[in-house]
Coordinates of N, CA and C in Angstrom, one line a residue:
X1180 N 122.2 123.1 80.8 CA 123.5 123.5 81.3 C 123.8 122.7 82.6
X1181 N 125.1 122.3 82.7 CA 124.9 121.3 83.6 C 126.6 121.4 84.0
X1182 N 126.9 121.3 85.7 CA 128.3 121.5 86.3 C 128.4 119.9 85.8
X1183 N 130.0 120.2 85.5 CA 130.8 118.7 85.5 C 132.1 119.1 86.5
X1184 N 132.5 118.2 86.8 CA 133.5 118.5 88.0 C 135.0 117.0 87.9
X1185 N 135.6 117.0 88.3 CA 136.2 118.2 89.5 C 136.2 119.1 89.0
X1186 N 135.9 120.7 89.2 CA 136.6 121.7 89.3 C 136.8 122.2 90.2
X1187 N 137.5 123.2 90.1 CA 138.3 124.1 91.6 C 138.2 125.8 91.3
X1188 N 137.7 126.3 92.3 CA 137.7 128.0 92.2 C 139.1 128.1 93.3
X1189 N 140.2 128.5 93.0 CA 141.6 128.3 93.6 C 141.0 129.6 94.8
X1190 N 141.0 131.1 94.0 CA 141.1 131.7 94.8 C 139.8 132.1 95.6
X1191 N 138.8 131.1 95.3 CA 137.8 131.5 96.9 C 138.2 130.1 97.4
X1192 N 138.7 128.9 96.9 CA 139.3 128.0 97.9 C 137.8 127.0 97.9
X1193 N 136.6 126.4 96.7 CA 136.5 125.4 96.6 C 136.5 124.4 96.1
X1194 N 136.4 123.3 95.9 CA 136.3 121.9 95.5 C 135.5 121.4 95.4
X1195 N 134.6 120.8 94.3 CA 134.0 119.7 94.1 C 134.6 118.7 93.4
X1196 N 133.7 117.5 93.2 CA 133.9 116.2 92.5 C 132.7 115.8 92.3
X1197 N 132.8 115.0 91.2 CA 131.2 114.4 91.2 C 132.0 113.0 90.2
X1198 N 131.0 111.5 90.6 CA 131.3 110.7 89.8 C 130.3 110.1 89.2
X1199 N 128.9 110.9 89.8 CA 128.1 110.4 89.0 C 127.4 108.8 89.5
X1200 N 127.6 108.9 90.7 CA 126.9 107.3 91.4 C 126.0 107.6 92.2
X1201 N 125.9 109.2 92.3 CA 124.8 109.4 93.4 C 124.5 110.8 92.9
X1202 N 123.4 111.3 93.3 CA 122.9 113.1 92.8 C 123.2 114.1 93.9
X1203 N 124.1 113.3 94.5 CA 124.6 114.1 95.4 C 124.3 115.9 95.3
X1204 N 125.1 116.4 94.3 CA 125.2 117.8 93.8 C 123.7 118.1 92.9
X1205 N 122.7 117.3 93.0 CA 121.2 118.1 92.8 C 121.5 118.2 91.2
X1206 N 121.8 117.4 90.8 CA 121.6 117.9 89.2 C 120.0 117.5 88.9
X1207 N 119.7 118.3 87.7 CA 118.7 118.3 87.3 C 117.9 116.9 86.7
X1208 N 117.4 116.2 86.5 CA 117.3 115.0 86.2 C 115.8 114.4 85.6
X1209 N 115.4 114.4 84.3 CA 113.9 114.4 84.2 C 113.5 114.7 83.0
X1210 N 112.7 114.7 82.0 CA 112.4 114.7 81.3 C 111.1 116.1 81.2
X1211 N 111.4 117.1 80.2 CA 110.8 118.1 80.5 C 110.4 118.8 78.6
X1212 N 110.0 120.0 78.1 CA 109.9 120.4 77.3 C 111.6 120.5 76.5
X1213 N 112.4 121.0 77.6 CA 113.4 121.1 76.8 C 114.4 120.0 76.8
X1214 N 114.7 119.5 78.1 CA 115.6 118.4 78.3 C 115.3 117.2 78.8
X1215 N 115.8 116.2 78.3 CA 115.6 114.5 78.7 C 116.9 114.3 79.0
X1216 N 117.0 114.4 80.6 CA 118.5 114.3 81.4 C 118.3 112.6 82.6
X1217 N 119.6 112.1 82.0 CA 119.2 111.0 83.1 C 120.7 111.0 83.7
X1218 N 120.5 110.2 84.6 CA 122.0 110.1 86.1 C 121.8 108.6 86.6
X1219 N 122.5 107.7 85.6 CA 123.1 106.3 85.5 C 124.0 105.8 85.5
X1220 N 124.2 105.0 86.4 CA 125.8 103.8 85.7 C 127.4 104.5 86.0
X1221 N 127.1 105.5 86.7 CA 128.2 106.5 86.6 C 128.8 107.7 85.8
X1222 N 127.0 107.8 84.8 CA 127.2 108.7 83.6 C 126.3 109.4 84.2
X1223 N 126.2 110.9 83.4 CA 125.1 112.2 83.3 C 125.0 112.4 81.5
X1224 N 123.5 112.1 81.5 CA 122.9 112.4 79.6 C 122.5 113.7 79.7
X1225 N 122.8 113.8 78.8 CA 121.5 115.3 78.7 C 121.4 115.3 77.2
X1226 N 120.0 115.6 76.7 CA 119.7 115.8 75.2 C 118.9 117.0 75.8
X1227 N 119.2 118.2 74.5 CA 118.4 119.1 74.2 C 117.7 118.4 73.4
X1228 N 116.0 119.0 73.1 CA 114.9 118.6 72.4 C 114.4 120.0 71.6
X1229 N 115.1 121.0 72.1 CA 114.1 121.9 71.0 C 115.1 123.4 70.8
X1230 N 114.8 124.1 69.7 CA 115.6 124.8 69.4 C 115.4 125.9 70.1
X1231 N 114.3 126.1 70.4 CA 113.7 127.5 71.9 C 115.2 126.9 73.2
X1232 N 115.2 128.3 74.1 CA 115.7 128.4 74.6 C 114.6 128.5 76.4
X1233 N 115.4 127.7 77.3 CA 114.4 128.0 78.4 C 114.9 129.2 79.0
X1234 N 113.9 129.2 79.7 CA 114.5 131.0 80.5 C 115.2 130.9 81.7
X1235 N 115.6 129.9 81.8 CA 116.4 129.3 83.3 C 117.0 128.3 83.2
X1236 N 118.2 128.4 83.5 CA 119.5 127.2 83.5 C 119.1 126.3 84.4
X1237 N 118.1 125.5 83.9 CA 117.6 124.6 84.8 C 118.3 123.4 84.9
X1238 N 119.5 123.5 84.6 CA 120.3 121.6 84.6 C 121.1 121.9 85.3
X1239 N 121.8 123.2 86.2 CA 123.3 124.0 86.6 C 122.9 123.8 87.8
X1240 N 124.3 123.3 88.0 CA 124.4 123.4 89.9 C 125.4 124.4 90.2
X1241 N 125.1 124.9 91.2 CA 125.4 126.4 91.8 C 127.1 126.4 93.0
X1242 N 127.7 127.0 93.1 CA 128.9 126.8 93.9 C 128.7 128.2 94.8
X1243 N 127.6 129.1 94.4 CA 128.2 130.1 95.0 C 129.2 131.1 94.7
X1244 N 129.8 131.1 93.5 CA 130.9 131.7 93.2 C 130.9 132.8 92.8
X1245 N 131.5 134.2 93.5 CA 131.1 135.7 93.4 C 132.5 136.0 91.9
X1246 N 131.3 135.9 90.7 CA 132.4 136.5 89.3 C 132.6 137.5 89.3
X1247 N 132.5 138.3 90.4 CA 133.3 139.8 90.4 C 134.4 139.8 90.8
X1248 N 134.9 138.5 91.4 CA 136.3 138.9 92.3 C 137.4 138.1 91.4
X1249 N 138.2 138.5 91.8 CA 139.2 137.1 90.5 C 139.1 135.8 90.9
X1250 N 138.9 135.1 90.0 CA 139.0 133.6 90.2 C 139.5 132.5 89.2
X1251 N 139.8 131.7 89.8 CA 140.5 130.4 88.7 C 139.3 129.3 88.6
X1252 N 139.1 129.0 87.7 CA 138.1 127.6 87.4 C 138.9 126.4 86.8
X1253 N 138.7 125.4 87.3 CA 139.1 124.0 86.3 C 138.1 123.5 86.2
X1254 N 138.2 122.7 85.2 CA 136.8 121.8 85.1 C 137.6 120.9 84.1
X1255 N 137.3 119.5 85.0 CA 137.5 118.6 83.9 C 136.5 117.9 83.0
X1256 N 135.9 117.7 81.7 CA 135.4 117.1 81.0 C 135.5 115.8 80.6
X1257 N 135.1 114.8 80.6 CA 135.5 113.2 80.1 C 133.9 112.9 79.3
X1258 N 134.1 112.9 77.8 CA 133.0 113.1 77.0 C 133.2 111.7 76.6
X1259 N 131.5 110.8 76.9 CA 131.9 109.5 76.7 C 130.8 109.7 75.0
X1260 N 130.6 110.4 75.0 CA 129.7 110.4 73.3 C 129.4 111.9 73.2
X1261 N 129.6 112.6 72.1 CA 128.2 114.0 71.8 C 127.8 113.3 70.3
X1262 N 126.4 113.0 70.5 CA 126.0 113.0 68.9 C 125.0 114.3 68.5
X1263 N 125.4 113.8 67.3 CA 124.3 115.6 66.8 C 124.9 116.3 65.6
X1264 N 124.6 117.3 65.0 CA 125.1 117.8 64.0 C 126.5 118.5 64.0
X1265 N 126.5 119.3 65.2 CA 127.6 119.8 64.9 C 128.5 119.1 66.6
X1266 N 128.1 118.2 67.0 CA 128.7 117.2 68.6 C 129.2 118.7 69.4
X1267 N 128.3 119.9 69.8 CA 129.0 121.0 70.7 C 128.8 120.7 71.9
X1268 N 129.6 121.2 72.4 CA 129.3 121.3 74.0 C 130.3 122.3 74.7
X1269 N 130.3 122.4 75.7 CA 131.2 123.8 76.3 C 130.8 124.3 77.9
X1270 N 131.2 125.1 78.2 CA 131.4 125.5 80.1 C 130.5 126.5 79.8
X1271 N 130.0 126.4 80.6 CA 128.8 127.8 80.9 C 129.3 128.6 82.5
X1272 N 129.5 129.8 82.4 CA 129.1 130.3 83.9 C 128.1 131.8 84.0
X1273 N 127.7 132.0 84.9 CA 126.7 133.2 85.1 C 125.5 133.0 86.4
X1274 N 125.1 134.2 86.2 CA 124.0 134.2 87.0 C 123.0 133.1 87.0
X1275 N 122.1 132.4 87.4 CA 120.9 131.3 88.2 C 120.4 131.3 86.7
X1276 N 120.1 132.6 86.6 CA 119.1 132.7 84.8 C 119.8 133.0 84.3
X1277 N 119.6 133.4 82.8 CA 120.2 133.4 81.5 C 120.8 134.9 81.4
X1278 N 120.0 135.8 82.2 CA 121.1 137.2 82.0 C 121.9 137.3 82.3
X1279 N 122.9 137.8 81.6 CA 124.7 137.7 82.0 C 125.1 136.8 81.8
X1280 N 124.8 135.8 81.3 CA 126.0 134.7 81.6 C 126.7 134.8 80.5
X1281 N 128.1 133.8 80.6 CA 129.0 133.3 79.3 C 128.6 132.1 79.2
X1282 N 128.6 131.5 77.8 CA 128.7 130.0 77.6 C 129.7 130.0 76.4
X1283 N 131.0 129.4 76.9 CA 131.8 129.0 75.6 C 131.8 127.3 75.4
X1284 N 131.7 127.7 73.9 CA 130.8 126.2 73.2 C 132.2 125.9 72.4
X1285 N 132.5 124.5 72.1 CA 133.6 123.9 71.2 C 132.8 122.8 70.9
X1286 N 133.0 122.5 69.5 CA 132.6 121.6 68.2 C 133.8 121.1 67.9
X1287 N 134.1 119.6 68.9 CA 134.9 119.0 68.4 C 135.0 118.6 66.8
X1288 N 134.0 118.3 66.2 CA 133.3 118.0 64.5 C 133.9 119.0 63.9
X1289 N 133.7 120.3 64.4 CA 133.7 121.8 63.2 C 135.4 122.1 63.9
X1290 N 136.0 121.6 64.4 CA 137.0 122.1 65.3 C 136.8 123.5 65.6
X1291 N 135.9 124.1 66.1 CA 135.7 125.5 66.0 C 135.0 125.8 67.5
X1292 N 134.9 127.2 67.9 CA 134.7 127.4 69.3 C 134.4 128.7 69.5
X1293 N 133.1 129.0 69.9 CA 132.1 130.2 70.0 C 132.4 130.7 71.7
X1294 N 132.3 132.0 71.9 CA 131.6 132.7 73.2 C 130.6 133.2 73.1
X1295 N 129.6 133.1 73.8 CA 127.9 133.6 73.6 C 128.2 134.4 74.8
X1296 N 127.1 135.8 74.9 CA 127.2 136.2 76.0 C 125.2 135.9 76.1
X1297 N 125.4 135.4 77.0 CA 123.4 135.3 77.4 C 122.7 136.1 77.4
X1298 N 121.7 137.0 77.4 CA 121.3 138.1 77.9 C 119.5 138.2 77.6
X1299 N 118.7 138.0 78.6 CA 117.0 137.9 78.2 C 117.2 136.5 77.5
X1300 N 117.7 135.7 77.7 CA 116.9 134.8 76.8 C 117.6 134.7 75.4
X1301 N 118.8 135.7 75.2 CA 119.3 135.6 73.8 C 120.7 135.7 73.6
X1302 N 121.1 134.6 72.5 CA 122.4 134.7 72.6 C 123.1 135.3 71.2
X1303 N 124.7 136.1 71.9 CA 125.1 137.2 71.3 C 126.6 136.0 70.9
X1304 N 126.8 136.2 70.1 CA 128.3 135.6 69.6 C 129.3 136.8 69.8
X1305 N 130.2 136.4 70.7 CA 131.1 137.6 71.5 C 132.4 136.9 70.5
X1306 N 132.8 135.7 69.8 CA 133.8 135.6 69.2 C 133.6 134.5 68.9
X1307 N 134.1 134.0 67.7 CA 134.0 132.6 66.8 C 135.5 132.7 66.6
X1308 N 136.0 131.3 66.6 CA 137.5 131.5 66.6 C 137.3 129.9 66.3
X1309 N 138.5 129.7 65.4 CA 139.0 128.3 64.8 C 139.8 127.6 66.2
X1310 N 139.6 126.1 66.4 CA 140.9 125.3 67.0 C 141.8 125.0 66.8
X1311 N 142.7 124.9 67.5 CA 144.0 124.1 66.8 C 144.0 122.9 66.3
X1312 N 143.9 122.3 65.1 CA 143.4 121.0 64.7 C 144.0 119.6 65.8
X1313 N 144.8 119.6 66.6 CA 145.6 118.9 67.7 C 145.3 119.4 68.9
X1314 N 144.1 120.0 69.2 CA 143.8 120.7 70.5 C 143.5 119.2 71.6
X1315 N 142.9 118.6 70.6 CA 141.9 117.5 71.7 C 143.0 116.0 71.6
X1316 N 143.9 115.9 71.4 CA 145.0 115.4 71.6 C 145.5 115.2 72.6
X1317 N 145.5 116.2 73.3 CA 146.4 116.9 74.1 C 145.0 116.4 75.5
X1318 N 144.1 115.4 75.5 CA 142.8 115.4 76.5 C 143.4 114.1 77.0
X1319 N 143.3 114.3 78.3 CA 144.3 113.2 79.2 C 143.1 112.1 79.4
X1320 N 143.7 111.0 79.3 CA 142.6 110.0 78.6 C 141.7 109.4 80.4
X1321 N 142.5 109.9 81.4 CA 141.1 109.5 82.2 C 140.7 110.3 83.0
X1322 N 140.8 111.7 82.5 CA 139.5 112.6 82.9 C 139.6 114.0 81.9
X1323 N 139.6 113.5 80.2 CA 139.4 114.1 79.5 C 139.7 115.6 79.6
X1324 N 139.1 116.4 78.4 CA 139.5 117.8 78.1 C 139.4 118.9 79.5
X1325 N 140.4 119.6 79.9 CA 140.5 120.2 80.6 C 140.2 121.4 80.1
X1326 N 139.1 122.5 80.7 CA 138.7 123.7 80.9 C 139.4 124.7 81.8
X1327 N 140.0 125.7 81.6 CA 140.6 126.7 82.6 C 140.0 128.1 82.2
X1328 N 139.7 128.9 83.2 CA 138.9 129.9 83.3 C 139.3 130.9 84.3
X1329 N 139.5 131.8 84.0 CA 140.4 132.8 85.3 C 139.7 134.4 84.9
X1330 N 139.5 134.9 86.2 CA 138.8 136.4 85.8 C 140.2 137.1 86.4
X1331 N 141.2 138.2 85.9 CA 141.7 139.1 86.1 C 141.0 140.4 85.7
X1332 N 141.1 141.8 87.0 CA 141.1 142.7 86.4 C 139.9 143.2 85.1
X1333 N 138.9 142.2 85.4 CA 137.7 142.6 84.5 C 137.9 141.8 83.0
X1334 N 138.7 141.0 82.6 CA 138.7 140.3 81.7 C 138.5 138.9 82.0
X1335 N 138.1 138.2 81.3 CA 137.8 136.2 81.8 C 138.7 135.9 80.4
X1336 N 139.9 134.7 80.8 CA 140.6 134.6 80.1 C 139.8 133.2 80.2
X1337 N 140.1 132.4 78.5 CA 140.0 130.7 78.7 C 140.6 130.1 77.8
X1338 N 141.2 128.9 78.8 CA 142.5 127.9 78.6 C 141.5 126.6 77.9
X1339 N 142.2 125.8 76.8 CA 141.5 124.4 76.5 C 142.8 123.4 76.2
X1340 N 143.1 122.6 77.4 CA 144.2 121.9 77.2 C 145.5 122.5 77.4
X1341 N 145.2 123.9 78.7 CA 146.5 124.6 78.5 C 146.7 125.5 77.5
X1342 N 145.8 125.7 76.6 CA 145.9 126.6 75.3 C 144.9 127.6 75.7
X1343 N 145.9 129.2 75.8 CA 144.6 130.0 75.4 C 143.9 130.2 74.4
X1344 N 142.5 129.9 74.9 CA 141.7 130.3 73.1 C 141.0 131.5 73.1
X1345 N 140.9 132.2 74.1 CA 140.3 133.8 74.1 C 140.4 134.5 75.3
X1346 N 139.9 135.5 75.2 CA 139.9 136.4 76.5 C 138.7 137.3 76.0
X1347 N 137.6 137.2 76.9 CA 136.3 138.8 77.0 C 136.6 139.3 78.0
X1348 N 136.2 140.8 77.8 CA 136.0 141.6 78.7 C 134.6 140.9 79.7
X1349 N 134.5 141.0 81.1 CA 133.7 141.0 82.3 C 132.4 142.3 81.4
X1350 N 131.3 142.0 81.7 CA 130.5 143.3 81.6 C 130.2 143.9 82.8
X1351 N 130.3 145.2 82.6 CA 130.6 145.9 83.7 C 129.8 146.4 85.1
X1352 N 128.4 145.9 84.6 CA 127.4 145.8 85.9 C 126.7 144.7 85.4
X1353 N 126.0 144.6 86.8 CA 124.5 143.6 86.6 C 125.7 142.0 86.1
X1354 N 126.8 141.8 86.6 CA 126.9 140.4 86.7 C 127.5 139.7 87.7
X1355 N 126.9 138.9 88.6 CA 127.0 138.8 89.8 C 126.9 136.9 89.9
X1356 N 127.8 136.7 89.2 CA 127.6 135.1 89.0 C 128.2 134.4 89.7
X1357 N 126.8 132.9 89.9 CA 127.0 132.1 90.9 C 127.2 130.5 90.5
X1358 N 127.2 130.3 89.0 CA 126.9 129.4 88.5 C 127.9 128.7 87.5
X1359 N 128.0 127.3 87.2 CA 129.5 127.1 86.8 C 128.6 125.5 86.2
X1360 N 128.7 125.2 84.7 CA 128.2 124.2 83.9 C 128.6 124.1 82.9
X1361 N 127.6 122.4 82.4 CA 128.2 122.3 81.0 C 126.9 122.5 80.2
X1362 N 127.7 122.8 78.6 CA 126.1 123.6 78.1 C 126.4 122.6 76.3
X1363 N 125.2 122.7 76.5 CA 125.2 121.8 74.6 C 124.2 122.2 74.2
X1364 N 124.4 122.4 73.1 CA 123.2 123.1 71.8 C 122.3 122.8 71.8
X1365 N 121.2 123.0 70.9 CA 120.2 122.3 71.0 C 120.6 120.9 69.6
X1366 N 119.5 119.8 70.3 CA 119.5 118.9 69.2 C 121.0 118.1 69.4
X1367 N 121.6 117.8 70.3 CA 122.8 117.4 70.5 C 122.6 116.6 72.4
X1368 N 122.9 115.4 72.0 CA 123.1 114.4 73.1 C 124.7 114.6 73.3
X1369 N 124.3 114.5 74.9 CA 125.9 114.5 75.7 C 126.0 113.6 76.6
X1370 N 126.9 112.4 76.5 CA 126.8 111.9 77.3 C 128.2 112.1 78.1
X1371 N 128.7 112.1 79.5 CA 129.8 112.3 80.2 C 130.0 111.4 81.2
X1372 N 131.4 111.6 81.7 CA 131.6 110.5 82.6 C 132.0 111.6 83.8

């Protein structure tokens, strides 16, 4: 799981960028049981290696962001390759480890787009929902698919390209999230700009 940026939390008011020429933001970077992540050329790789899941979002860089309060996320995506079976990838946010978090995943391949909710180590499919076959169309060619994410009132709505594609309910305790990334399946290389 890994932040791509720019994004913006509007209503706590911050900003990142990353371009990828320096590790400035501490991404994760190395070769381990689960991931072979490298930070080159102006790109971030990341391959999943195994279908186990680790017990710590060890690729995510942290903003600090309190998901209790309402907030806006952007995140822009610029996908220079996903190879793999089904090419997924998608925004992760939640707590440091795997309890509580969300990760919504889109298969450009399957046009299709999952909510997982994390919880111990295991993921729950909170909704499977089809794309609009012209979703990624609409991805502005120099800083690709745009992510929007907004918590109202205990619901997290999410935008792709300006399109809502779902809304979950917040769960109602025990989520205190600090964390804001990009997440790909296992067995699937991501390369970004």
């Amino acid at each position: 799981l890994l932040l791509l940026c720019p994004f913006t939390v509007a209503a706590q008011s911050k900003t990142y960028r990353e371009d990828f020429t320096t590790n400035k933001n501490k991404w994760f970077v190395g070769d381990d049981e689960y991931y072979v992540t490298v930070l080159e050329n102006g790109f971030y790789t990341i391959e999943c290696k195994q279908e186990s899941k680790p017990t710590r979002n060890i690729a995510i860089a942290y903003g600090k962001i309190d998901l209790n309060k309402a907030f806006d996320i952007e995140a822009r995506i610029k996908v220079v390759s996903a190879k793999g079976v089904q090419n997924s990838f998608g925004i992760a946010i939640g707590e440091k480890d795997r309890n509580n978090s969300y990760c919504y995943v889109i298969s450009p391949e399957l046009k299709m787009s999952w909510w997982y909710h994390i919880q111990s180590g295991r993921n729950t499919v909170v909704k499977n929902e089809p794309l609009l076959p012209t979703i990624f169309k609409s991805d502005d060619p120099a800083t690709g698919t745009k992510f929007f994410i907004k918590h109202r009132d205990g619901t997290i709505y999410f935008y792709l390209n300006d399109i809502l594609i779902t809304k979950v309910a917040r769960p109602s305790t025990g989520w205190m999230g600090n964390g804001i990334g990009i997440f790909t399946n296992p067995g699937v290389k991501l390369v970004v700009d």
